[in-house]
Short mmCIF file of C-alpha atoms in Angstrom, two decimals:
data_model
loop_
_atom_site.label_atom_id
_atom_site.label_comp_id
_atom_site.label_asym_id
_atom_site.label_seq_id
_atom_site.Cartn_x
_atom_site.Cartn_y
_atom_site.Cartn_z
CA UNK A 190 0.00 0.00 0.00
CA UNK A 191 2.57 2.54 1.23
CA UNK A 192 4.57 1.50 -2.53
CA UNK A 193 1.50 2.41 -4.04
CA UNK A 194 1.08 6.24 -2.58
CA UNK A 195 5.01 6.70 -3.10
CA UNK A 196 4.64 5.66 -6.88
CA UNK A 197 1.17 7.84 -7.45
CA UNK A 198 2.97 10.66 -5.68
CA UNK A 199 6.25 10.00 -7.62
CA UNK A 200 4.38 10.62 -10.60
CA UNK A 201 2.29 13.69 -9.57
CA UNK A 202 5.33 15.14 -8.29
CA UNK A 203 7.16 14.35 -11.62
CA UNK A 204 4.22 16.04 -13.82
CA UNK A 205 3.71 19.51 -12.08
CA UNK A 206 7.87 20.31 -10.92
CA UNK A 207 8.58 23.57 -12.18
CA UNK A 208 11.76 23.78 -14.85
CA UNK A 209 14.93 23.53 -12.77
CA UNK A 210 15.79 27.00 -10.67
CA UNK A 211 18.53 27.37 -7.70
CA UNK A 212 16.18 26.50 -4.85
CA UNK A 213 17.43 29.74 -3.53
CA UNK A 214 16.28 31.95 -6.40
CA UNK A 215 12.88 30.20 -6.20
CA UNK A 216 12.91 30.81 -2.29
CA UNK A 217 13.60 34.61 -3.05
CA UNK A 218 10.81 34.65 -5.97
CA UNK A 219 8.22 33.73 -3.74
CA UNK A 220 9.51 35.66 -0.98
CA UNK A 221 9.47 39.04 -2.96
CA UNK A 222 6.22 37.76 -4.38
CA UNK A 223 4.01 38.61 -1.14
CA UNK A 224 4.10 42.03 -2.06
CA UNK A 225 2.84 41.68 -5.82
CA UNK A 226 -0.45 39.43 -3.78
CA UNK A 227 -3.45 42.06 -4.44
CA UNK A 228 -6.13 40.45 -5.29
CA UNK A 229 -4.98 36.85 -4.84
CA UNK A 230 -7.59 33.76 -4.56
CA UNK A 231 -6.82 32.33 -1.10
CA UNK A 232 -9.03 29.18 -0.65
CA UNK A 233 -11.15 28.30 2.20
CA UNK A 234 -10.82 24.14 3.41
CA UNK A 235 -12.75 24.65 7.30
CA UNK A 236 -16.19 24.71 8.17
CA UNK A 237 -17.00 28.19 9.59
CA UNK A 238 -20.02 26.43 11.45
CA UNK A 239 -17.28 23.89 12.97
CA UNK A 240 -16.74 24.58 16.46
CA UNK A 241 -13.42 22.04 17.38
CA UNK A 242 -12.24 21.68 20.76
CA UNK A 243 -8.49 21.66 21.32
CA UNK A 244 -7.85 18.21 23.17
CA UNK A 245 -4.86 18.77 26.23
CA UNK A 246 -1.37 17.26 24.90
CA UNK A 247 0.97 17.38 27.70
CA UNK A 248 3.13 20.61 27.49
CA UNK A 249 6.39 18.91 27.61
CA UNK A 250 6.08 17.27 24.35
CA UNK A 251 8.28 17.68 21.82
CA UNK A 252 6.27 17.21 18.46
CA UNK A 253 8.68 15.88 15.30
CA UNK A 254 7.35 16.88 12.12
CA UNK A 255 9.13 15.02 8.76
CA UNK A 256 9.14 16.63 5.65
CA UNK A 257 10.95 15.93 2.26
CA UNK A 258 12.29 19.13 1.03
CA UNK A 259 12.27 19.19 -2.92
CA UNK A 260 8.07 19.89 -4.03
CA UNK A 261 8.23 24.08 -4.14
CA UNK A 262 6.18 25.72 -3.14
CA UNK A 263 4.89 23.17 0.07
CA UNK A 264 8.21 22.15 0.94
CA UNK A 265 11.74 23.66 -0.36
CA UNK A 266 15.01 24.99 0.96
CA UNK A 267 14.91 28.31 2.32
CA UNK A 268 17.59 30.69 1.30
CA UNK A 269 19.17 29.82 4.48
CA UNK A 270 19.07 26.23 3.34
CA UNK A 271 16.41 25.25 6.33
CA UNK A 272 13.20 23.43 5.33
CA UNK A 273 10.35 25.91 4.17
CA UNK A 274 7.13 26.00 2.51
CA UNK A 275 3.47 26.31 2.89
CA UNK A 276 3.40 22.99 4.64
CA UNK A 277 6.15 23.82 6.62
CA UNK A 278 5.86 26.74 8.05
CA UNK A 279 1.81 25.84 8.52
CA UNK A 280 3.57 22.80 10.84
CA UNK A 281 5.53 25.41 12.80
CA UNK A 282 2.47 28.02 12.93
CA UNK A 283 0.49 24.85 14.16
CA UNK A 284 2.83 24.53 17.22
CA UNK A 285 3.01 27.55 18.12
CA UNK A 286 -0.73 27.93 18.16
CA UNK A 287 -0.92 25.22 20.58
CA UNK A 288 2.34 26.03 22.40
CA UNK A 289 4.45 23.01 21.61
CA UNK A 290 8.03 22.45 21.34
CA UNK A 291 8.06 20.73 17.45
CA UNK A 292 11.12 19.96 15.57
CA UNK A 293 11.46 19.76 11.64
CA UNK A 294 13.51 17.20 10.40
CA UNK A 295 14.09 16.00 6.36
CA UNK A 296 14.06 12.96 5.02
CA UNK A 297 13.92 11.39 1.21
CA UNK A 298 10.25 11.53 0.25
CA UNK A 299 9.60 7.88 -0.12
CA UNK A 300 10.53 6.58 3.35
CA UNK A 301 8.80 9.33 5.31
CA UNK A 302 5.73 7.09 5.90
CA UNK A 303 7.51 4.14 7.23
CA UNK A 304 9.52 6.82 9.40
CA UNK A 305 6.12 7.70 10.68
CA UNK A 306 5.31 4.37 11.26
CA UNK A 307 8.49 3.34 12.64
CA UNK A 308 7.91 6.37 15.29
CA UNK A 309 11.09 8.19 14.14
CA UNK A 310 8.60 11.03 13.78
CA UNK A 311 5.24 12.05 14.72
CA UNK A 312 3.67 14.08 11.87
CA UNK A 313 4.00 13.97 8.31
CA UNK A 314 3.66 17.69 6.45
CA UNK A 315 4.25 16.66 3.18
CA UNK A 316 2.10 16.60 0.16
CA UNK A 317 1.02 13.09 -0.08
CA UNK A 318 -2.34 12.80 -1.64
CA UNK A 319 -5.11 11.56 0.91
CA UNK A 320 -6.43 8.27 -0.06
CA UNK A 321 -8.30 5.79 1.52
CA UNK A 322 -5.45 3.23 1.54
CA UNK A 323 -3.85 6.05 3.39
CA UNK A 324 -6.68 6.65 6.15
CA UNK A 325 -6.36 2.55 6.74
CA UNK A 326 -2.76 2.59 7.82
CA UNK A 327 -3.14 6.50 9.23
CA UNK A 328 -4.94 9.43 10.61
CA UNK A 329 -5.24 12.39 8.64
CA UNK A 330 -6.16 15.78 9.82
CA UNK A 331 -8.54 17.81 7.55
CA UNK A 332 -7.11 19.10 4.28
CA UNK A 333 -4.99 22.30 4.72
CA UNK A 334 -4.42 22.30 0.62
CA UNK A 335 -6.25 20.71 -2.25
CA UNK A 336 -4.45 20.76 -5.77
CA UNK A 337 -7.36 22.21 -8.10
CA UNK A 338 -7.24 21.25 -11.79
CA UNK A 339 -7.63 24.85 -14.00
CA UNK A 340 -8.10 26.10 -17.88
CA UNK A 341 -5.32 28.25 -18.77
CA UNK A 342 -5.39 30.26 -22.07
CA UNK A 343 -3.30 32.85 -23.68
CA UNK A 344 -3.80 35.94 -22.82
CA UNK A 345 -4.31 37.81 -25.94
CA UNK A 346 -6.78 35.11 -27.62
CA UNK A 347 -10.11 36.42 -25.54
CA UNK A 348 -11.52 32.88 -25.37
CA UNK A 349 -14.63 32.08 -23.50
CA UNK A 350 -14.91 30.94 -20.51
CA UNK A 351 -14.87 27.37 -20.11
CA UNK A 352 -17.77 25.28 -20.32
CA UNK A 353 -19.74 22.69 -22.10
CA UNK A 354 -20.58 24.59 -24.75
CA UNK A 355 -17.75 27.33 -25.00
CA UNK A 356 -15.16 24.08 -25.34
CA UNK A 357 -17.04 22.27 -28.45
CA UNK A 358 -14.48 22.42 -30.98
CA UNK A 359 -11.90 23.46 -29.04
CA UNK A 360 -8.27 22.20 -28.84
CA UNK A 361 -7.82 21.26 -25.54
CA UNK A 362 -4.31 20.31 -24.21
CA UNK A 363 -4.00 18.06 -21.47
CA UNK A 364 -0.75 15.51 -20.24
CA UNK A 365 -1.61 12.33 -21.27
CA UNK A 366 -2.82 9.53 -18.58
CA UNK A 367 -3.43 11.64 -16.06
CA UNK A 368 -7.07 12.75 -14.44
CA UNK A 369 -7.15 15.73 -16.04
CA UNK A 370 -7.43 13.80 -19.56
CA UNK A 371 -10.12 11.98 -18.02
CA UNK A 372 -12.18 14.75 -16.88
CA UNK A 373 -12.12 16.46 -20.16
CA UNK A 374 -12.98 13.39 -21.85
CA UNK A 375 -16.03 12.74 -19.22
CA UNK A 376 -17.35 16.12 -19.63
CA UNK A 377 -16.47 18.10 -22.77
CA UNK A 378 -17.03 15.49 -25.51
CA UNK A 379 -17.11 17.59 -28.05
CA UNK A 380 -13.65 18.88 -27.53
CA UNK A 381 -10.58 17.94 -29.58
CA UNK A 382 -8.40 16.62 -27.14
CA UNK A 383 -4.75 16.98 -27.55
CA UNK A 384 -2.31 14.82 -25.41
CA UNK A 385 1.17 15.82 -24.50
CA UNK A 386 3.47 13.35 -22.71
CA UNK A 387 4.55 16.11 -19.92
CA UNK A 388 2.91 19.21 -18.57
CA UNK A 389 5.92 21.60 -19.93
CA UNK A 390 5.42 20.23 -23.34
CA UNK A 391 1.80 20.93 -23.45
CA UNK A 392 2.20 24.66 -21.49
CA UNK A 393 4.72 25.47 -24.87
CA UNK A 394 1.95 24.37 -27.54
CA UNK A 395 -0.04 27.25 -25.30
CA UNK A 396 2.11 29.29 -25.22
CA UNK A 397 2.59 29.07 -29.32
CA UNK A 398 -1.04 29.17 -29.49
CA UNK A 399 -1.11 25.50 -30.98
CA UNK A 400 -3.81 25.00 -28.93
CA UNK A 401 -6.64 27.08 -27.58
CA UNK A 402 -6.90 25.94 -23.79
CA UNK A 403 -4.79 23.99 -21.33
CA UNK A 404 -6.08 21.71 -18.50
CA UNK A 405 -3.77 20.60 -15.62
CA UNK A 406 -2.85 20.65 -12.35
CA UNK A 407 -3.69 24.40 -11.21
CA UNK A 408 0.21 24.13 -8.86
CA UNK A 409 2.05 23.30 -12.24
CA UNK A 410 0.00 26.04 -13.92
CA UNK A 411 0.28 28.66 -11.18
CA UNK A 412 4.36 28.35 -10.89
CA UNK A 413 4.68 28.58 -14.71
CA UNK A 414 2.30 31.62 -15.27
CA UNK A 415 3.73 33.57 -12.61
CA UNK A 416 7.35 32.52 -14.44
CA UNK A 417 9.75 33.77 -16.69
CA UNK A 418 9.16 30.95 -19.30
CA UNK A 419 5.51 31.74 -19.48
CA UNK A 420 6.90 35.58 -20.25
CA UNK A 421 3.74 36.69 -19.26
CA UNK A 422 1.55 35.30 -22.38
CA UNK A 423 -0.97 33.04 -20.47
CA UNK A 424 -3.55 33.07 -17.48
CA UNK A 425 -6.26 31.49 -15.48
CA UNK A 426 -9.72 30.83 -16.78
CA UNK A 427 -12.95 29.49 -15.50
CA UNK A 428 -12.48 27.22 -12.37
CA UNK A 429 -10.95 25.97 -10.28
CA UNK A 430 -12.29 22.47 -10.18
CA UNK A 431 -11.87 20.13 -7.27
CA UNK A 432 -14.17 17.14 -7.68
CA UNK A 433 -12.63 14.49 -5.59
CA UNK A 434 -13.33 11.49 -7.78
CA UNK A 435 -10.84 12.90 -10.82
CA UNK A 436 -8.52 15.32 -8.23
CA UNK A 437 -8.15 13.80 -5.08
CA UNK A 438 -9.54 14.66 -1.52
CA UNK A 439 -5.97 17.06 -0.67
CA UNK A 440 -3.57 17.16 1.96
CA UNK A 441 -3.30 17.00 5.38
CA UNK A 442 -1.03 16.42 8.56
CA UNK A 443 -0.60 12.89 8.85
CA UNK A 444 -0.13 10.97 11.91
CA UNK A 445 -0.16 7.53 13.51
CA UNK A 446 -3.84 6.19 14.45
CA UNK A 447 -2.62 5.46 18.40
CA UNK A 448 -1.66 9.26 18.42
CA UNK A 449 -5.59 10.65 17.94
CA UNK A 450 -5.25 13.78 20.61
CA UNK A 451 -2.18 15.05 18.49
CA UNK A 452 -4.20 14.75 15.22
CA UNK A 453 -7.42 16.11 16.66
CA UNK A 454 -5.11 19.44 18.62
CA UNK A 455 -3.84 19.03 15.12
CA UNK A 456 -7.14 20.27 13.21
CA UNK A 457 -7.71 22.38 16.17
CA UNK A 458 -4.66 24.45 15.67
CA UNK A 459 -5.10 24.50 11.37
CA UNK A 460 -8.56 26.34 12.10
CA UNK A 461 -7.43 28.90 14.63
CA UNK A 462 -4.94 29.58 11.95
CA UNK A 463 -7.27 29.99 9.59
CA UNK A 464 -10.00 32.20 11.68
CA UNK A 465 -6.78 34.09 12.74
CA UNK A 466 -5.31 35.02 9.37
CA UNK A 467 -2.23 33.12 9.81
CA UNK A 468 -3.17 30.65 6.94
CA UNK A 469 -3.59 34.20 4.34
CA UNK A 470 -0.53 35.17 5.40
CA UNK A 471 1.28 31.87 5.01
CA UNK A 472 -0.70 31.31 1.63
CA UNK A 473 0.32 34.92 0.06
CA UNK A 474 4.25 34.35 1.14
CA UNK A 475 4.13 31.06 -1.25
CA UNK A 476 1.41 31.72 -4.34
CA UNK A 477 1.91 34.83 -5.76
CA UNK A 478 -0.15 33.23 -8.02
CA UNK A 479 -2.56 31.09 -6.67
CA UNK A 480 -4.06 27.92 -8.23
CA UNK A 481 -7.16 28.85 -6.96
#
């Protein structure tokens, strides 16, 4: 089971990884790209109407958090070569929110679930999809992220808005065998489907207007709009779309199922953070351009 998430996630990971930057110039891109944040979509994963309790965890606790440090813009190097990232530094928000001593510590992505298991750790912040192979070996906070499929078009074409109709006869681009083929073949029939065998080949047929509309992951999308390769000629439109079936149910803290008041303080603390602001201000620091 745990081969099967590291292979999916191999692959997802493979498909959206942005062209290869210095982890440091990527670290300063998004860092300088708060600022430029007006006006960015910052979702919304927690039930306003949700009132959680925080369960006690004794206050001497050390909480160890593992991470893999190479899927920008969840988890990266820092410019100061420590750990960063949305998940990360939601992890270390998360402590603090319930005053906890927590510790971050990286390991290679595939053997951070058997490190949980193994109790070399306590929580997982890393962007492993939630499945429900996952939920039968772990527990799994509520989703902090979800990885929306989006449209993206060039900018100077003024095509419609996506839908049904709008799409008939369209060339859509999409990376072949993945769930964003399927969706478009599910629900726009009348499209002419185009499949590329990697999301950076299909974002340059948009981007030389061989085709009229891209769908993929909106992550992928969001780091190469905002981009120097994308120089600017291509944006968001229509969407997002998050129906769990094709695009997963997102990503969350995991931990071990005997440790249920850490993952329960652990939702706790991810709404606070959200009713608080921190989660904005988190979310702006790392998505200049947002998938959402």
């Amino acid at each position: 089971m745990v081969q099967n998430i590291v292979t999916l996630v191999a692959c997802f990971r493979h498909k959206i990884k942005p062209s290869r930057l210095g982890w440091s110039a990527l670290s300063l891109f998004l860092l300088l790209g708060t600022a430029q944040a007006q006006g960015v979509a910052i979702p919304n994963f927690w039930d306003p109407r949700a009132q959680l309790e925080r369960p006690e965890l004794p206050a001497t606790r050390t909480i160890r958090f593992l991470v893999d440090d190479d899927f920008p813009p969840l988890h990266f190097p820092g410019l100061d070569g420590n750990p960063t990232g949305l998940s990360v530094e939601l992890a270390r928000a998360a402590c603090e929110r319930l005053t906890l001593t927590c510790t971050v510590q990286v390991r290679r992505f595939d053997t951070l679930l058997d490190a949980l298991s193994e109790r070399q750790g306590d929580v997982v912040a890393a962007a492993i999809p939630v499945t429900a192979d996952l939920r039968q070996r772990f527990a799994v906070t509520s989703p902090y992220f979800k990885i929306p499929a989006r449209f993206a078009v060039r900018r100077d074409r003024n095509q419609p808005s996506p839908d049904a109709k709008a799409l008939s006869g369209k060339n859509i681009g999409v990376v072949q065998g993945t769930a964003h083929e399927a969706f478009v073949k599910a629900f726009v029939p009348g499209a002419a489907l185009k499949p590329y065998p990697e999301l950076v080949a299909a974002q340059t047929a948009l981007k030389a207007g061989e085709i009229d509309y891209l769908f993929a992951d909106g992550l992928g999308l969001a780091l190469w709009i905002g981009g120097e390769e994308a120089g600017g000629c291509c944006d968001f439109s229509g969407g997002p779309y998050l129906e769990s079936r094709f695009f997963g149910e997102g990503i969350g803290f995991i931990t071990r199922t005997d440790d249920e008041a850490l993952r329960r303080a652990l939702d706790f603390a991810l709404q606070q953070l959200w009713k608080e602001g921190k989660y904005a201000e988190l979310y702006l620091r790392f998505f200049p351009v947002s998938p959402f």
